[in-house]
Short mmCIF file of C-alpha atoms in Angstrom, two decimals:
data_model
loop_
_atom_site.label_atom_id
_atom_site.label_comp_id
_atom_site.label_asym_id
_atom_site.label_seq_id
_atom_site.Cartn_x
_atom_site.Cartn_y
_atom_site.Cartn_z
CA UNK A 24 96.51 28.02 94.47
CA UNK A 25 98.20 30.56 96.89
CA UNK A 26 96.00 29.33 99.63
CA UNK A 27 97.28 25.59 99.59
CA UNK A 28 100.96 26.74 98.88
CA UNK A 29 100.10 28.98 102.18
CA UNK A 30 98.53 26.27 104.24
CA UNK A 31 101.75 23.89 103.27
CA UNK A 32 104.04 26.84 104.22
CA UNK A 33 102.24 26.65 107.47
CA UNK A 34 102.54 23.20 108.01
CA UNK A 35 106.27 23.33 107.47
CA UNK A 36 106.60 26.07 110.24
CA UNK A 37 104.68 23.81 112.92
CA UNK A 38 106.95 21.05 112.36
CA UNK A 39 109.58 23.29 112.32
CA UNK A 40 108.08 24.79 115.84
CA UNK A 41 108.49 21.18 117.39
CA UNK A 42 112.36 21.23 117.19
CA UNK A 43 112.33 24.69 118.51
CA UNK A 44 110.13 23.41 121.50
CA UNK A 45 112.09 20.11 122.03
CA UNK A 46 115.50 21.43 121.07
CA UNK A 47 118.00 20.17 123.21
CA UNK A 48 120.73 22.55 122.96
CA UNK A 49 119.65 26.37 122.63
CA UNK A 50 121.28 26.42 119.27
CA UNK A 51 118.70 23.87 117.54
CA UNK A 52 116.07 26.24 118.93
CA UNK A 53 117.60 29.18 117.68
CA UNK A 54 117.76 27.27 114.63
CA UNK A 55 114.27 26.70 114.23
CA UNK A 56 113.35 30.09 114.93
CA UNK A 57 115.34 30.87 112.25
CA UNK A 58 114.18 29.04 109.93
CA UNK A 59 110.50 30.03 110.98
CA UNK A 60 111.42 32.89 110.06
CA UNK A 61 111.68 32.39 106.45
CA UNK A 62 108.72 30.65 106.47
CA UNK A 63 106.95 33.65 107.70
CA UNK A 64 108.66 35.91 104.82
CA UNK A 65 107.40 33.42 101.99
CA UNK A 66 103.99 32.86 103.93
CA UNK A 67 103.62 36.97 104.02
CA UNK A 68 104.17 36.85 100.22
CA UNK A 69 101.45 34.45 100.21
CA UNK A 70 99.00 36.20 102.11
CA UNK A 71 100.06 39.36 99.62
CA UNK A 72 98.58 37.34 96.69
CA UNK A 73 95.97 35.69 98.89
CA UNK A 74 93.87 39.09 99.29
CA UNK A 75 95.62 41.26 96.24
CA UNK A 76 97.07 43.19 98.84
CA UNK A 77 100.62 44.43 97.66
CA UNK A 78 101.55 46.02 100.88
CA UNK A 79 101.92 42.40 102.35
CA UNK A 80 105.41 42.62 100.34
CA UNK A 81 106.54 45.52 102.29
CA UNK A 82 105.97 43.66 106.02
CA UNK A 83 108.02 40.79 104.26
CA UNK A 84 111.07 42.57 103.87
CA UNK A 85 110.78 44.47 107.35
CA UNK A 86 110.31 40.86 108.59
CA UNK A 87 113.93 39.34 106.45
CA UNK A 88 115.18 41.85 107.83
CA UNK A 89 114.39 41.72 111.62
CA UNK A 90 114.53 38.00 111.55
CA UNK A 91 117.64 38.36 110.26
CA UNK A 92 119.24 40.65 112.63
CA UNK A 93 117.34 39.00 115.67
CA UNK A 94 119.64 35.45 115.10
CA UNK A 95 122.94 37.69 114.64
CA UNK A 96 122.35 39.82 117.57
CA UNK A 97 121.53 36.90 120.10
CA UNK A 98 124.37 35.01 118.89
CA UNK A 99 126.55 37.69 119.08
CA UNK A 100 125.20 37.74 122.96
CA UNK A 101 125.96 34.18 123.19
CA UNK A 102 129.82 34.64 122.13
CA UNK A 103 130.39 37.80 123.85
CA UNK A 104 127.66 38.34 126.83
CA UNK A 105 127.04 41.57 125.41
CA UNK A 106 125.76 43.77 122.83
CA UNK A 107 127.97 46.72 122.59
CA UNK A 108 129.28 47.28 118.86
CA UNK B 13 133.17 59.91 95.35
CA UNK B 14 132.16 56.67 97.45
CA UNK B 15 129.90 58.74 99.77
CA UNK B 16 127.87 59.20 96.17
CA UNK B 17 127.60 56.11 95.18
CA UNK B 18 126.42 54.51 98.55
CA UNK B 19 123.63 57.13 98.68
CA UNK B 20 122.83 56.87 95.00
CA UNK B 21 122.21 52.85 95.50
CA UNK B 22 120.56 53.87 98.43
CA UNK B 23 118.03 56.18 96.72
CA UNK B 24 117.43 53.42 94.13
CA UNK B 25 116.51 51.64 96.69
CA UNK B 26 114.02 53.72 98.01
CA UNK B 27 112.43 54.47 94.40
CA UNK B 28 111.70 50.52 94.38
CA UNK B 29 109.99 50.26 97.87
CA UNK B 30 107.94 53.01 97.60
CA UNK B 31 106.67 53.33 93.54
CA UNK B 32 105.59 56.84 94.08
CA UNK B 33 107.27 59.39 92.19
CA UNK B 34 105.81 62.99 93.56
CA UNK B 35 107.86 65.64 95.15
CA UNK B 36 107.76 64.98 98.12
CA UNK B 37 108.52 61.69 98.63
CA UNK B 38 111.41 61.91 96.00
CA UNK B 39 113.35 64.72 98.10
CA UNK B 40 112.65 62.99 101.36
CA UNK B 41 113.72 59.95 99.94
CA UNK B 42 117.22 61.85 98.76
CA UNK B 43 117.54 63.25 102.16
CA UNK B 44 117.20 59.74 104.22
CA UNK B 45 119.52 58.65 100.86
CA UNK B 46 122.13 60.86 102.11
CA UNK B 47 121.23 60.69 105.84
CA UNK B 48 122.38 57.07 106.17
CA UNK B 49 125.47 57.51 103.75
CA UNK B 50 126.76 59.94 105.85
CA UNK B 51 126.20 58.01 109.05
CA UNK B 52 128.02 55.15 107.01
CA UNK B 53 130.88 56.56 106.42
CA UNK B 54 134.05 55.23 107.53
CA UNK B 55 132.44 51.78 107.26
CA UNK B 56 133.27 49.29 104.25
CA UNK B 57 133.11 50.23 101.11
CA UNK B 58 130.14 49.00 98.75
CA UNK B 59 131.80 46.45 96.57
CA UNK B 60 132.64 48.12 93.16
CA UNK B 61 131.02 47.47 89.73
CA UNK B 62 133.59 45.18 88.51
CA UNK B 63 133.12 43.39 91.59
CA UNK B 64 129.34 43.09 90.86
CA UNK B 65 129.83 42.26 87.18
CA UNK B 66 132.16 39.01 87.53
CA UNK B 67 129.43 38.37 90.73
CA UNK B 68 126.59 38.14 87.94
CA UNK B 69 128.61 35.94 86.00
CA UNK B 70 129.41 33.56 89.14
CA UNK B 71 125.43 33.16 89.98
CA UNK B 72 124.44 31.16 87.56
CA UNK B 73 126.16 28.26 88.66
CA UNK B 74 125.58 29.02 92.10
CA UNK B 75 122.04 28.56 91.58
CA UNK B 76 122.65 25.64 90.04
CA UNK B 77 124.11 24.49 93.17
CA UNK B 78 121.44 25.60 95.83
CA UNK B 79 119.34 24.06 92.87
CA UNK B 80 121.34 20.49 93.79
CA UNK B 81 121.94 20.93 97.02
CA UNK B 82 118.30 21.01 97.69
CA UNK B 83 117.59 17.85 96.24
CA UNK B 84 120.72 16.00 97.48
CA UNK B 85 119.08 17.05 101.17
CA UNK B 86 115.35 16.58 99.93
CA UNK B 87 116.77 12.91 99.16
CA UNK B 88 118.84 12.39 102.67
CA UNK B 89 115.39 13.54 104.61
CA UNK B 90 113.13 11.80 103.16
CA UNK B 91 114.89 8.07 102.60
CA UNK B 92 113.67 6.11 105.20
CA UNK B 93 117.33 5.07 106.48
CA UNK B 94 118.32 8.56 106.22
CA UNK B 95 122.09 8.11 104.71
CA UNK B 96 124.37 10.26 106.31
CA UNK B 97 127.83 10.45 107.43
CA UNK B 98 128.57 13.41 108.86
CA UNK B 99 132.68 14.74 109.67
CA UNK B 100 134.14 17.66 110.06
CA UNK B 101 137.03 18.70 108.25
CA UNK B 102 139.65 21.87 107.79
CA UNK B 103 140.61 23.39 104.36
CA UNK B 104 142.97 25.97 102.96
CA UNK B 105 141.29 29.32 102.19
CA UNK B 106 142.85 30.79 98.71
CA UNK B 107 141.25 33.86 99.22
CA UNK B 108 142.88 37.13 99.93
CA UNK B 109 140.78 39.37 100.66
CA UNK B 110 137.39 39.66 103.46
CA UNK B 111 134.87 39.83 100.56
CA UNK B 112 136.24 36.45 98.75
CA UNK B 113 136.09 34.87 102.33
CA UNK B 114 132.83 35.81 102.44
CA UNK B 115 131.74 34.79 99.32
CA UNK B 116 133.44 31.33 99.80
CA UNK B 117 132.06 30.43 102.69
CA UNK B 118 128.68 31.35 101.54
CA UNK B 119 128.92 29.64 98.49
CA UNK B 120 130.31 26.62 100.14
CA UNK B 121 127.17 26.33 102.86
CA UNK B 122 125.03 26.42 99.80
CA UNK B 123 126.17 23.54 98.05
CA UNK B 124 125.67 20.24 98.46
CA UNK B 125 126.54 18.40 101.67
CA UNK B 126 128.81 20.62 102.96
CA UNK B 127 128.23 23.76 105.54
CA UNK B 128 131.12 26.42 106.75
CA UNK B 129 131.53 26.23 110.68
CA UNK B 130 134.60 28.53 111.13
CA UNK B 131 136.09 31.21 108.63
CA UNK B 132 139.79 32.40 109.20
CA UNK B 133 142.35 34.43 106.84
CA UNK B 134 144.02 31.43 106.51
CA UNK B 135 141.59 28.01 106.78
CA UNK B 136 137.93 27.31 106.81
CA UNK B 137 136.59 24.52 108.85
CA UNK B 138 133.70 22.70 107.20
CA UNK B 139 130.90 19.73 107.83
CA UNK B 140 129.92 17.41 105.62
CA UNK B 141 127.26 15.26 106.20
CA UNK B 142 129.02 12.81 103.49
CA UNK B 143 132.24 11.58 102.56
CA UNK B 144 131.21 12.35 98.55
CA UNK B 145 130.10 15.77 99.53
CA UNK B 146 133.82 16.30 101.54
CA UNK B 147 135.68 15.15 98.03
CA UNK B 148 133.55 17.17 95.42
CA UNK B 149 134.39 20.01 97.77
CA UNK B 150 138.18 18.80 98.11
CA UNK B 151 138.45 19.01 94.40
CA UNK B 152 138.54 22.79 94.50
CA UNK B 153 135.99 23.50 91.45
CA UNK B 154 134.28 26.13 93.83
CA UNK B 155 137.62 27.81 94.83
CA UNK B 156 138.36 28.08 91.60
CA UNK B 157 135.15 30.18 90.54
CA UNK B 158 135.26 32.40 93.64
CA UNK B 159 138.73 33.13 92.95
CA UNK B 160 137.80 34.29 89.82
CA UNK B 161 135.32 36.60 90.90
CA UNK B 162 137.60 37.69 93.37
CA UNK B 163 140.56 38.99 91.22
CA UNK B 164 143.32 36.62 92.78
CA UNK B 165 145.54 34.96 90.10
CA UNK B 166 145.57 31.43 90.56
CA UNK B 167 148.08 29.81 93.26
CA UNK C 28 98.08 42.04 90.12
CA UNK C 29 97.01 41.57 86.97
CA UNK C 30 95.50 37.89 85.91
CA UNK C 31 98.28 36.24 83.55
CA UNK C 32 97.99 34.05 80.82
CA UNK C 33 97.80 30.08 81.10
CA UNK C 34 101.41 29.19 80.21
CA UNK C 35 102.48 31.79 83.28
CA UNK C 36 99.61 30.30 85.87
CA UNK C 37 101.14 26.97 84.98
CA UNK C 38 104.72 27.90 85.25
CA UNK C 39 104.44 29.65 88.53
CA UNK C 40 102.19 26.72 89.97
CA UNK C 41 104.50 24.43 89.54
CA UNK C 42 107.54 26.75 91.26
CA UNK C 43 105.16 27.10 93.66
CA UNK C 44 104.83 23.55 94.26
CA UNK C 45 108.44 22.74 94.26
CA UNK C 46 108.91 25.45 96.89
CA UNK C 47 106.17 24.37 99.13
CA UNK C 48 108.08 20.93 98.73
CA UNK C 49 111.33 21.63 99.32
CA UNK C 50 110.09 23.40 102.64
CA UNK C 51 108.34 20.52 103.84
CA UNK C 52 111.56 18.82 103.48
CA UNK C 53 113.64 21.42 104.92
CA UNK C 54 111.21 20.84 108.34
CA UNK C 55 110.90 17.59 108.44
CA UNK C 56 115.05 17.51 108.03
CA UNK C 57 115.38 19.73 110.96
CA UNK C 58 112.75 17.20 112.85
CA UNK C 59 115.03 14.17 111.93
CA UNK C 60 118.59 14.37 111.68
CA UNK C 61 120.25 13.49 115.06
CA UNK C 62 122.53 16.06 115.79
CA UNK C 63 122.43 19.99 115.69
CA UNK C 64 125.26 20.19 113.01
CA UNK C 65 123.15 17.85 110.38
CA UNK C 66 120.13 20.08 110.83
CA UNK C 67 122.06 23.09 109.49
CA UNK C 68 122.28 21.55 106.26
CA UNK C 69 118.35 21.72 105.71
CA UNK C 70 118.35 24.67 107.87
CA UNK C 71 120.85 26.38 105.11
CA UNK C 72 119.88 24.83 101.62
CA UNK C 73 116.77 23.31 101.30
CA UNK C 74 114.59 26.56 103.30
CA UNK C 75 117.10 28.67 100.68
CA UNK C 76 115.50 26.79 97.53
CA UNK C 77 112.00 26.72 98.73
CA UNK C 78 111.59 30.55 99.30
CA UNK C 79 113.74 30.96 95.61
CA UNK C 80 111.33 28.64 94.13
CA UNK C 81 108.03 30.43 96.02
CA UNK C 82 109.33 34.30 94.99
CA UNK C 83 109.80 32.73 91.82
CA UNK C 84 106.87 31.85 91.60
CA UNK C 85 104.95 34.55 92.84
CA UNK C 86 107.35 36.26 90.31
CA UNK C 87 106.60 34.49 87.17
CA UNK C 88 102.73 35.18 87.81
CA UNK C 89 103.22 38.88 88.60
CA UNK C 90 105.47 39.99 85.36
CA UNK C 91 107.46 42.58 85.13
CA UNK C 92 105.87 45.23 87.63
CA UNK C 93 106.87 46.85 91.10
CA UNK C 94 105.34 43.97 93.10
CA UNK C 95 108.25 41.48 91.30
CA UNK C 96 111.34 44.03 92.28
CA UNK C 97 110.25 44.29 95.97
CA UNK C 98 110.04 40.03 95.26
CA UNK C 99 113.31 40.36 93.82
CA UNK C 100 114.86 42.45 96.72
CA UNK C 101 113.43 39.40 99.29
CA UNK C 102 114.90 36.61 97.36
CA UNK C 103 118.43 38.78 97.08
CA UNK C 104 117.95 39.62 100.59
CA UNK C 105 117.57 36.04 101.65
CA UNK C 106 119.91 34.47 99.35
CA UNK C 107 122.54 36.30 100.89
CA UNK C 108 121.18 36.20 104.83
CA UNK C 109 120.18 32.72 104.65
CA UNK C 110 123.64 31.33 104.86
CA UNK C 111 124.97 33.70 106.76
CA UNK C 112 122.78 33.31 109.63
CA UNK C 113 123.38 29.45 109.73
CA UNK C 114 126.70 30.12 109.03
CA UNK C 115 126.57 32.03 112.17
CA UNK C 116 124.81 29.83 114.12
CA UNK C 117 127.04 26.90 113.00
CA UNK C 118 130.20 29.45 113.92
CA UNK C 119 128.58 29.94 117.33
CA UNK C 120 128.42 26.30 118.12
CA UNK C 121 131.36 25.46 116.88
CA UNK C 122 133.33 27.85 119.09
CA UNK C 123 131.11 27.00 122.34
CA UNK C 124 132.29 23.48 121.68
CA UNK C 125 129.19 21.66 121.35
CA UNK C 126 129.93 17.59 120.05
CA UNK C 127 129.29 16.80 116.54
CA UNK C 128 127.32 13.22 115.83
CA UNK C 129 129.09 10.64 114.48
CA UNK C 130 128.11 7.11 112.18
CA UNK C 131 128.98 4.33 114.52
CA UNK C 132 129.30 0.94 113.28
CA UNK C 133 126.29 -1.09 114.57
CA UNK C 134 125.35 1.27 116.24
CA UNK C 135 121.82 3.64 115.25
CA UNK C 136 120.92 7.29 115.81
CA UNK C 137 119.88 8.13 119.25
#
């Protein structure tokens, strides 16, 4: 069961991987990364259950949370052309 | 008093990540707890409990929404003449303080058809990708509720 | 993990599926719509209630352990960063001035 919700996560993040190769503009590709991203937190949880290995869980959140602060930061370089708080 | 709290939620925190209760790891877990208060301070305030209570009573419906809006874009993808209509319009923003702002803008990019481009004190600018989507929006149900979680009496 | 009863296994199968669903339809969205503002939508919402309906999920089979609050913190987590990134993102955009697709009579999507 966790494997074919896993393999459909996947497939989700390739097609989501097209836009982010075709784009146009850099903000459909920023976008996609994006929403990669939360791919890769549910497909963590996945792999988690996948091999009863709780500790996936922990890498999940790290990744939210990088992911997260990876799309605000290079926006915030797009508006302001730099990163100084 | 606020110093306290933030480190408090922060030590909960750190009980639920790491699920190990020995010595150790509970007094370096108060000590990071209190580290990262202190370099907090100054910053914004955690929102209060009364805050977080009328917040709990908002979510339902919010869910309900995301719960909606998910099909109403499941349905736009997937019909093969993919119906949309997309504008972009400017509304009034009846909140009054940062946190309400906040909340309405997220609330309104999680429900159906409609996301939040800009957020000022004073208007929001919002797409729609449908003119039904713009009006439901329009009617001000959603202000309504986030007012009311907010603690603004009603204009 | 534990191995949960059949009503549970059911349950969280079919959150599962609805979650695996709803981001197939959130990618495919972002493949099809024709302009950068349209993708947000299933950028923002339908990615949002495919990894709520997959923590669910993995909730419902899990119970009430320390597994399902580190669950809970992701879905809280990304329930409040989901918007706000494409809210960002749209916020970017928008200020940089980049043109917003528009239904033309007789005309179709590029």
């Amino acid at each position: 069961m966790f494997e074919a919700a896993a393999l459909a996560v996947l497939t989700a993040a390739a097609v989501t991987l097209s836009r982010a190769l075709t784009g146009p503009s850099i903000y459909d590709r920023i976008l996609a990364v994006n929403v990669m991203g939360t791919k890769t937190v549910a497909l963590l949880a996945l792999i988690g259950f996948v091999y009863e290995r709780p500790h996936f869980l922990d890498i999940a959140i790290v990744y939210a949370l990088i992911n997260f602060i990876a799309t605000i930061a290079f926006l915030r370089y797009r508006e302001r052309g730099d990163l100084r708080i | 008093m606020r110093f306290l709290y933030t480190a408090a939620v922060l030590f909960l925190f750190w009980l639920a990540l790491s699920g190990q209760f020995t010595g150790l790891l509970l007094g370096s877990g108060a000590a990071a707890a209190l580290f990262v208060a202190a370099l907090g301070r100054g910053g914004r305030a955690l929102p209060g409990p009364v805050f977080l209570l009328r917040l709990a009573a908002y979510l339902p419906w919010l869910f309900w929404q995301i719960v909606l809006s998910g099909l109403d874009v499941a349905y736009r993808v997937l019909h093969p003449s993919r119906p949309i209509d997309p504008r972009v319009m400017k509304i009034k923003n009846p909140c009054r303080t940062p946190l309400g702002t906040a909340l309405l803008a997220n609330s309104i990019t999680l429900t159906p058809g409609t996301v939040t481009l800009d957020a000022g004190p004073e208007e929001l600018v919002i797409h729609s990708v449908s003119a039904e989507a713009a009006d439901a929006l329009l009617a001000g149900e959603m202000q309504r509720r986030v007012m009311r979680v907010e603690g603004t009496p009603d204009v | 993990m534990t191995e949960p009863g059949l009503v549970r296994t059911a349950v969280s199968a079919v959150l599962l599926v609805l979650g695996c669903l709803a981001m197939l339809s959130a990618s495919v969205g972002i493949l099809r719509f024709p302009d950068f503002y349209s993708r947000i939508h299933p950028a923002g919402k339908a990615d949002t209630l495919g990894i709520t309906f997959v923590l669910t999920g993995l909730m419902v089979r899990e119970g009430f352990t320390l597994v399902s609050l580190k669950l809970l913190i992701i879905l809280v987590f990304m329930l409040i960063a989901s918007p706000t990134a494409t809210h960002a993102l749209a916020k970017s955009a928008y200020i940089a001035g980049l043109g917003h697709w528009k239904k033309e009579k007789g005309k179709d999507a590029p």
